[in-house]
Structure formats: C-alpha cells, structure tokens
Coordinates of C-alpha atoms in Angstrom, one line a residue:
X1 CA -28.0 -14.4 -7.0
X2 CA -30.6 -13.5 -8.9
X3 CA -29.8 -9.5 -10.3
X4 CA -33.5 -9.0 -9.8
X5 CA -32.4 -9.2 -6.1
X6 CA -30.4 -6.0 -5.8
X7 CA -32.9 -4.5 -3.6
X8 CA -32.3 -7.4 -1.1
X9 CA -28.4 -6.2 -0.7
X10 CA -29.0 -2.8 1.0
X11 CA -26.0 -0.6 1.2
X12 CA -24.6 -0.1 4.7
X13 CA -21.2 1.8 4.3
X14 CA -19.9 3.6 1.2
X15 CA -16.2 2.9 0.8
X16 CA -15.5 4.9 -2.1
X17 CA -17.5 7.3 -2.8
X18 CA -16.1 9.2 -5.9
X19 CA -15.6 5.2 -7.4
X20 CA -18.7 4.2 -6.7
X21 CA -17.8 1.4 -4.1
X22 CA -19.9 0.1 -1.5
X23 CA -20.8 -2.0 1.3
X24 CA -23.8 -4.4 1.2
X25 CA -25.4 -7.1 3.1
X26 CA -27.0 -9.7 1.4
X27 CA -30.0 -11.8 2.4
X28 CA -27.7 -14.2 4.3
X29 CA -26.2 -11.6 6.5
X30 CA -22.9 -12.0 4.5
X31 CA -20.8 -8.4 3.7
X32 CA -19.7 -8.0 0.1
X33 CA -18.1 -5.0 -1.7
X34 CA -20.2 -3.8 -4.1
X35 CA -18.9 -1.5 -7.2
X36 CA -20.7 0.3 -10.1
X37 CA -18.3 0.3 -12.9
X38 CA -18.5 2.4 -16.0
X39 CA -15.3 0.8 -17.6
X40 CA -15.2 -3.0 -17.4
X41 CA -15.0 -6.4 -19.3
X42 CA -17.9 -8.4 -18.4
X43 CA -16.4 -11.2 -19.6
X44 CA -13.8 -11.4 -17.2
X45 CA -16.0 -11.0 -14.2
X46 CA -18.4 -13.7 -15.5
X47 CA -15.2 -16.0 -15.9
X48 CA -14.1 -15.2 -12.5
X49 CA -17.4 -15.7 -11.3
X50 CA -17.3 -19.4 -12.8
X51 CA -13.8 -19.8 -12.0
X52 CA -12.9 -18.4 -8.7
X53 CA -9.1 -18.1 -8.1
X54 CA -7.1 -17.8 -5.1
X55 CA -5.8 -14.5 -4.3
X56 CA -8.5 -12.7 -6.0
X57 CA -11.9 -11.9 -4.3
X58 CA -14.6 -14.3 -4.8
X59 CA -16.9 -12.7 -7.3
X60 CA -20.5 -13.5 -5.7
X61 CA -22.6 -12.0 -8.6
X62 CA -22.5 -9.5 -11.4
X63 CA -25.0 -7.8 -13.8
X64 CA -25.4 -5.3 -16.3
X65 CA -27.6 -2.2 -15.8
X66 CA -27.6 -0.2 -19.1
X67 CA -24.0 0.8 -19.3
X68 CA -22.9 0.2 -15.7
X69 CA -21.9 -3.1 -14.7
X70 CA -22.8 -3.9 -10.9
X71 CA -19.9 -6.3 -9.1
X72 CA -20.5 -7.8 -5.9
X73 CA -17.6 -9.7 -4.3
X74 CA -16.1 -11.0 -0.9
X75 CA -15.1 -8.4 1.4
X76 CA -11.6 -8.8 2.3
X77 CA -10.2 -6.8 5.5
X78 CA -6.9 -5.8 5.4
X79 CA -3.9 -3.4 5.2
X80 CA -3.2 -2.1 1.7
X81 CA 0.3 -2.0 0.1
X82 CA -0.3 1.8 -0.4
X83 CA -0.3 2.4 3.5
X84 CA 2.9 -0.1 3.9
X85 CA 4.7 1.9 1.7
X86 CA 3.6 5.0 3.0
X87 CA 4.2 4.4 6.5
X88 CA 7.8 2.7 5.6
X89 CA 7.1 0.0 7.8
X90 CA 8.3 -2.7 5.1
X91 CA 10.8 -4.7 5.5
X92 CA 13.2 -6.4 2.9
X93 CA 12.1 -9.9 3.7
X94 CA 8.4 -8.6 3.7
X95 CA 9.1 -6.6 0.4
X96 CA 10.3 -9.9 -1.4
X97 CA 7.6 -12.4 0.3
X98 CA 4.6 -10.0 -0.9
X99 CA 5.9 -9.4 -4.1
X100 CA 6.5 -13.3 -4.5
X101 CA 2.7 -14.0 -3.3
X102 CA 1.5 -11.2 -5.8
X103 CA 3.6 -12.7 -9.0
X104 CA 2.2 -15.8 -7.9
X105 CA -1.7 -14.3 -8.5
X106 CA -0.5 -12.6 -11.6
X107 CA 0.9 -15.9 -12.6
X108 CA -2.5 -17.8 -12.0
X109 CA -4.4 -15.1 -13.9
X110 CA -2.0 -15.5 -17.0
X111 CA -2.2 -19.2 -16.6
X112 CA -6.2 -19.2 -17.7
X113 CA -7.3 -19.8 -21.3
X114 CA -7.2 -17.1 -22.5
X115 CA -4.8 -15.4 -20.1
X116 CA -6.1 -12.7 -18.4
X117 CA -4.1 -9.3 -17.6
X118 CA -4.7 -7.6 -15.0
X119 CA -3.6 -4.0 -16.9
X120 CA -3.7 -1.7 -13.4
X121 CA -1.5 -3.3 -10.6
X122 CA -0.6 -0.5 -8.0
X123 CA -0.1 -0.2 -4.5
X124 CA -3.7 0.5 -3.6
X125 CA -4.7 -2.6 -5.8
X126 CA -2.7 -5.0 -3.6
X127 CA -4.1 -6.1 0.1
X128 CA -2.7 -8.2 3.0
X129 CA -5.1 -9.2 5.4
X130 CA -4.7 -10.5 8.6
X131 CA -3.5 -13.8 8.3
X132 CA -0.7 -12.7 6.1
X133 CA -2.4 -13.5 2.5
X134 CA -1.6 -11.2 -0.4
X135 CA -4.6 -10.3 -2.3
X136 CA -4.9 -8.4 -5.8
X137 CA -7.9 -6.5 -6.2
X138 CA -9.9 -4.3 -8.8
X139 CA -10.1 -6.2 -12.3
X140 CA -11.7 -3.3 -14.1
X141 CA -9.1 -2.7 -16.3
X142 CA -8.7 -6.6 -16.9
X143 CA -9.0 -8.3 -20.2
X144 CA -8.3 -11.5 -22.0
X145 CA -5.3 -11.7 -23.7
X146 CA -5.7 -11.8 -27.8
X147 CA -2.2 -12.4 -29.3
X148 CA -3.8 -10.9 -32.6
X149 CA -4.6 -7.6 -31.5
X150 CA -1.5 -5.2 -32.3
X151 CA -2.8 -2.3 -30.1
X152 CA -5.2 -1.6 -27.3
X153 CA -8.4 -0.3 -28.3
X154 CA -9.2 1.3 -25.0
X155 CA -6.2 3.2 -23.0
X156 CA -6.4 2.0 -19.4
X157 CA -3.9 1.6 -16.4
X158 CA -2.7 4.3 -13.9
X159 CA 0.1 6.6 -14.8
X160 CA 3.1 5.6 -13.4
X161 CA 2.6 1.7 -13.3
X162 CA 1.2 1.5 -16.7
X163 CA 3.5 0.3 -19.3
X164 CA 4.6 1.8 -22.5
X165 CA 2.5 -0.2 -24.7
X166 CA -0.8 0.8 -22.6
X167 CA -0.2 4.4 -24.2
X168 CA -0.6 3.5 -27.7
X169 CA 2.6 1.6 -28.3
X170 CA 1.6 -1.9 -28.8
X171 CA -0.9 -4.5 -27.3
X172 CA -1.2 -5.2 -23.7
X173 CA 0.4 -9.1 -23.1
X174 CA 1.2 -10.8 -20.0
X175 CA 4.6 -8.8 -19.9
X176 CA 2.2 -5.5 -19.3
X177 CA 1.7 -6.9 -15.9
X178 CA 5.5 -7.7 -15.3
X179 CA 6.0 -4.0 -15.7
X180 CA 3.5 -3.1 -13.1
X181 CA 5.3 -5.1 -10.8
X182 CA 8.6 -4.0 -11.6
X183 CA 7.7 -0.3 -10.7
X184 CA 5.8 -1.8 -7.7
X185 CA 8.8 -3.5 -6.2
X186 CA 10.8 -0.3 -7.0
X187 CA 8.7 1.6 -4.9
X188 CA 8.6 -0.8 -2.1
X189 CA 12.4 -1.1 -2.2
X190 CA 12.8 2.7 -2.1
X191 CA 10.5 2.5 1.1
X192 CA 12.9 0.6 3.0
X193 CA 15.8 2.3 5.4
X194 CA 18.3 0.6 2.9
X195 CA 17.3 -0.3 -0.3
X196 CA 18.6 -3.2 -1.5
X197 CA 20.8 -3.2 -4.6
X198 CA 19.8 -6.9 -6.1
X199 CA 16.0 -6.1 -5.2
X200 CA 16.6 -2.8 -7.5
X201 CA 18.3 -5.0 -10.0
X202 CA 15.1 -7.5 -10.5
X203 CA 12.5 -4.5 -10.9
X204 CA 14.8 -2.5 -13.5
X205 CA 14.6 -5.7 -15.6
X206 CA 10.9 -6.0 -15.4
X207 CA 10.6 -2.3 -16.0
X208 CA 12.4 -2.2 -19.1
X209 CA 10.7 -0.6 -22.5
X210 CA 10.8 -3.4 -24.6
X211 CA 8.7 -6.2 -23.3
X212 CA 10.9 -8.9 -24.8
X213 CA 13.8 -7.5 -22.5
X214 CA 11.9 -8.0 -19.3
X215 CA 11.1 -11.5 -17.7
X216 CA 9.5 -13.5 -19.7
X217 CA 6.7 -14.7 -17.2
X218 CA 5.4 -14.0 -13.7
X219 CA 6.7 -17.4 -12.9
X220 CA 10.3 -15.9 -14.1
X221 CA 9.8 -12.7 -12.0
X222 CA 9.5 -15.2 -9.1
X223 CA 12.1 -16.9 -9.5
X224 CA 14.4 -13.9 -9.4
X225 CA 12.8 -13.1 -5.8
X226 CA 13.6 -16.2 -4.6
X227 CA 17.1 -16.3 -5.5
X228 CA 17.2 -12.7 -4.0
X229 CA 15.9 -14.3 -0.9
X230 CA 18.3 -16.7 -0.7
X231 CA 21.1 -14.3 -0.2
X232 CA 20.3 -13.6 3.4
X233 CA 18.1 -16.8 4.2
X234 CA 14.8 -14.7 3.9
X235 CA 11.7 -16.8 4.3
X236 CA 9.8 -17.4 1.0
X237 CA 6.2 -18.2 1.5
X238 CA 5.0 -21.8 0.8
X239 CA 3.6 -22.6 -2.4
X240 CA -0.2 -24.2 -2.6
X241 CA 0.5 -26.7 -4.8
X242 CA -3.1 -26.5 -6.2
X243 CA -3.3 -22.9 -7.0
X244 CA 0.3 -21.7 -7.0
X245 CA -0.5 -19.0 -4.8
X246 CA 1.6 -18.0 -1.9
X247 CA 0.8 -16.5 1.6
X248 CA 3.3 -13.9 2.9
X249 CA 4.3 -13.3 6.6
X250 CA 1.9 -10.5 7.8
X251 CA 4.0 -7.2 7.6
X252 CA 1.8 -5.7 10.3
X253 CA 3.6 -8.0 12.9
X254 CA 6.9 -9.1 11.2
X255 CA 9.4 -11.4 12.4
X256 CA 12.0 -9.0 14.6
X257 CA 15.4 -8.6 12.4
X258 CA 18.1 -6.1 12.8
X259 CA 16.6 -4.1 9.9
X260 CA 13.5 -3.9 11.8
X261 CA 14.8 -2.6 15.1
X262 CA 16.7 0.3 12.9
X263 CA 13.0 1.8 12.7
X264 CA 13.3 2.7 16.3
X265 CA 16.1 5.1 15.9
X266 CA 15.5 8.8 15.9
X267 CA 14.8 10.5 12.7
X268 CA 17.9 11.2 10.5
X269 CA 20.0 7.8 11.8
X270 CA 17.3 5.2 10.4
X271 CA 18.8 5.4 6.8
X272 CA 22.2 4.9 8.3
X273 CA 23.7 7.4 5.8
X274 CA 26.8 9.3 7.1
X275 CA 25.6 13.1 5.9
X276 CA 22.2 12.7 7.8
X277 CA 23.5 11.1 10.9
X278 CA 25.9 13.7 11.1
X279 CA 23.8 16.3 10.5
X280 CA 21.2 14.5 13.0
X281 CA 24.4 14.5 15.4
X282 CA 24.6 18.3 15.3
X283 CA 21.2 19.3 15.2
X284 CA 19.5 17.3 18.0
X285 CA 22.0 18.9 20.8
X286 CA 21.3 22.2 19.1
X287 CA 17.8 21.8 19.9
X288 CA 18.5 20.8 23.3
X289 CA 20.6 23.7 24.0
X290 CA 18.5 26.2 22.3
X291 CA 15.6 25.1 24.7
X292 CA 17.7 24.9 27.8
X293 CA 18.8 28.1 26.9
X294 CA 15.7 29.9 27.7
X295 CA 15.0 31.4 31.0
X296 CA 11.6 31.2 32.6
X297 CA 10.7 33.1 36.0
X298 CA 8.5 30.6 37.2
X299 CA 7.1 27.2 36.1
X300 CA 10.4 26.5 34.4
X301 CA 10.2 22.6 34.8
X302 CA 6.5 22.3 32.8
X303 CA 7.7 24.8 30.3
X304 CA 10.8 22.9 29.4
X305 CA 8.9 19.9 29.2
X306 CA 6.2 21.2 27.0
X307 CA 8.7 22.4 24.5
X308 CA 11.0 19.4 24.5
X309 CA 7.9 17.0 24.1
X310 CA 6.2 18.9 21.2
X311 CA 9.6 19.6 19.3
X312 CA 10.2 15.9 19.4
X313 CA 6.4 15.2 18.2
X314 CA 6.8 17.8 15.5
X315 CA 10.2 15.8 14.3
X316 CA 8.2 12.4 14.6
X317 CA 5.3 13.9 12.8
X318 CA 7.4 15.5 10.0
X319 CA 9.3 12.4 9.4
X320 CA 6.5 9.8 10.4
X321 CA 8.3 8.1 13.2
X322 CA 7.2 5.0 13.7
X323 CA 3.9 5.5 11.4
X324 CA 2.4 8.6 13.7
X325 CA 0.3 9.8 11.0
X326 CA -1.5 7.1 11.0
X327 CA -3.7 8.9 14.0
X328 CA -4.8 11.5 11.5
X329 CA -6.8 10.5 8.9
X330 CA -6.0 13.3 6.5
X331 CA -2.7 12.3 6.3
X332 CA -3.6 9.3 4.4
X333 CA -5.2 11.4 1.7
X334 CA -3.6 11.5 -2.0
X335 CA -4.2 15.1 -2.1
X336 CA -0.7 17.0 -0.9
X337 CA -2.9 19.9 0.5
X338 CA -5.0 17.6 2.8
X339 CA -2.0 15.7 4.1
X340 CA 0.1 19.0 5.0
X341 CA -3.1 20.1 6.4
X342 CA -3.6 16.9 8.6
X343 CA -0.1 17.1 9.6
X344 CA -0.4 20.8 11.0
X345 CA -3.9 19.6 12.7
X346 CA -2.2 16.8 14.5
X347 CA 0.8 18.7 15.8
X348 CA -1.9 21.4 16.9
X349 CA -3.9 18.6 18.6
X350 CA -0.8 16.9 20.3
X351 CA 0.5 20.4 21.6
X352 CA -2.7 21.4 23.4
X353 CA -3.1 17.7 24.8
X354 CA 1.0 18.5 25.6
X355 CA 0.1 22.1 27.1
X356 CA -3.2 20.5 29.4
X357 CA -0.7 17.6 30.7
X358 CA 1.9 20.4 31.9
X359 CA -0.8 22.4 33.4
X360 CA -2.0 19.5 35.4
X361 CA 1.3 18.8 36.3
X362 CA 2.1 22.0 37.6
X363 CA -1.8 21.7 39.6
X364 CA -0.6 18.5 41.3
X365 CA 2.9 19.7 41.8
X366 CA 1.6 22.7 44.0
X367 CA 2.1 22.1 47.9
X368 CA -0.8 21.4 49.6
X369 CA -2.7 24.9 51.6

C-alpha cells in the first residue's frame, strides 16, 4: 500500500482514543487497525511487514509522518486475556494452554535474526480469537536485540510486568520477555478457584531478579508448562511444525471439567477454602432469616421475592458471579472509581427491573373483577 493512499483508508471506529487506535477500511473493503505511534521502532515494524509471523497480527502498512509512525495491521476479533483474568473464567488447563501458545509466539520472535524482544507483554496485549488461537499484540516497545548494549537507552514497559533491567539495571534481552510471561502466569494462576502450586513454581522461576536465574529461553518455559500439564493430563496445544506456534482451546467454551463446575457454586464456596465456606454457611441462612422475619401487611409474596432476588444479585455482582459484570461496560474500566460506579448502577438497574417485575406479578395475581 502506498503511504500516499492514507486518505483512501477512512476511519470507521475508535478503539482507543487516548492511544490513537482506530478501525479503518482499505480500498478492498478489508477492516484494519490503524495506530498512530509516538514511541516506536520503525525497523521492527518494517521487518514484520516483510516477514509475517504466526501469532502476530499481519502488518499491512507502516509509514512515518513527521515524528509519528502510522501502522495498519490485521484486525483480530477476540477476547483479551485481561478480560478473562478479571472475569475469573480461566481454568487450569486453559491457563497452561494459553501460556504455552504465548511462549511459542515469543520463541518465534526471539528466533529471528536479530532476535526481536517484545518488552511489553501484559494481559491486554494478549488476545484469544474465536477459534482459540492466541495472538500477541502491540509491539510499540519492541526492539531488536543487540548483545553489545549494556543498558537500555529508552525505558519502556508497563509497571508490574517490566523486568528490573528495563528500569536502568541493565539491557533488555530475550530473558526480559520471560520475566513478563512469569508475571502474567502468576496473575492467571491467582485468578483460578484453586491456584496451582506447580504453576506458581514455574512463574516464580521466570520472575527471578537476576536474568541468568530465569528460564534460559521461551522454549524452556514452554517445556516446563508441558511438564505441568502432564500431571493431570491437560491437553497441550498441537504444534505447527512450520511456525513453532500453538493454538489454545477457546477459553470461551472450555471443555467441561470438575474445576469448571466449581464456578457455578455460590460465592464463598467456589474457592473451597474452609473459613470462607464456614462463613458463607452462616451468612446465607442469616440473610434469608432476616428477610423472612420481616412482616408485610399486604403484598407479602412480591415483597419477599423482590428482597431475596435483589440481595442475591447484589452478592453476585459484588463477587462477579459467572462474570455478571460484563453486562455493565463501566465495570470493565481500568479506573477503580468508574468500576465502583458501574457496580452501583448495575445493582440499581436490576432492582428497578426487579421491582417492575414484582409489580407485574402483583397485577396479574389480582383476581378478575
């Protein structure tokens, strides 16, 4: 695509205004993602445009305008790993499978000549499409590895996921991405109903402060995940011989396992922690007793239904039971204040709808005449 054809790709939607990410349509009718970058390594994008890698969205075009880089790439529709972690909908087998696939993509980046270091691996940059394939997005901070560098000239990365060497304690290497994957694996493991000790051990090795004490490569990290999966016969993704990339089972429709069924248990029982279960076993009956102890001179049945269903929904929303918060866009915000506001609004909307339903029930229950 000729850079001068920019006007022939009109923007049709805004994906992220603050980060200047848009949906555009090229002359052929294809939908692409357009990014306007102020921090970038044009050589990485040019290389990926000429050498497409499986698991990385295909770079259709990239060109510089003054101090900005315009990148147009393949649009991948899917669910971000960030959403799956927040909704606590991951399973142990799904966690291992997704991380195995991600490590395969990272290994592919590291196998280039020179190796490409992503340097900003985090949940929002990992996508699982409708076919279960894992994608690694946003190479804005990526660079080609130069072993002669002793320190990074530009400090990039995301707090919490960036390795110590990205804060001026050394130069980024392929082991920097191992650190980020370890943080990510720990986060995924902690979101499970029962965090797995073996998975935590793998993650803890990956996040060691001294890079030389981490896994020596993304492939070694993959191997550790495979060994962990064998303990309970979890399916590991099949390898694509040509690209060393894997596809994970879709976490949206996981295979039913005993651990998947736990998520249907009421809040307080899903984690299977004795103290939580004991507390819930007391609080739930106490809640029903308190509601049942109320006396209404009339319309008692609709009032009880309203109070019980509203109380249960408030509990469900507070603990995000079955990912109920997905119904309120504000609950997906990264700002805590907006998430709390979304939670309150969702509860109020449900209570009003619940009240209306109880009123209808009362109307239809009235005897004719």
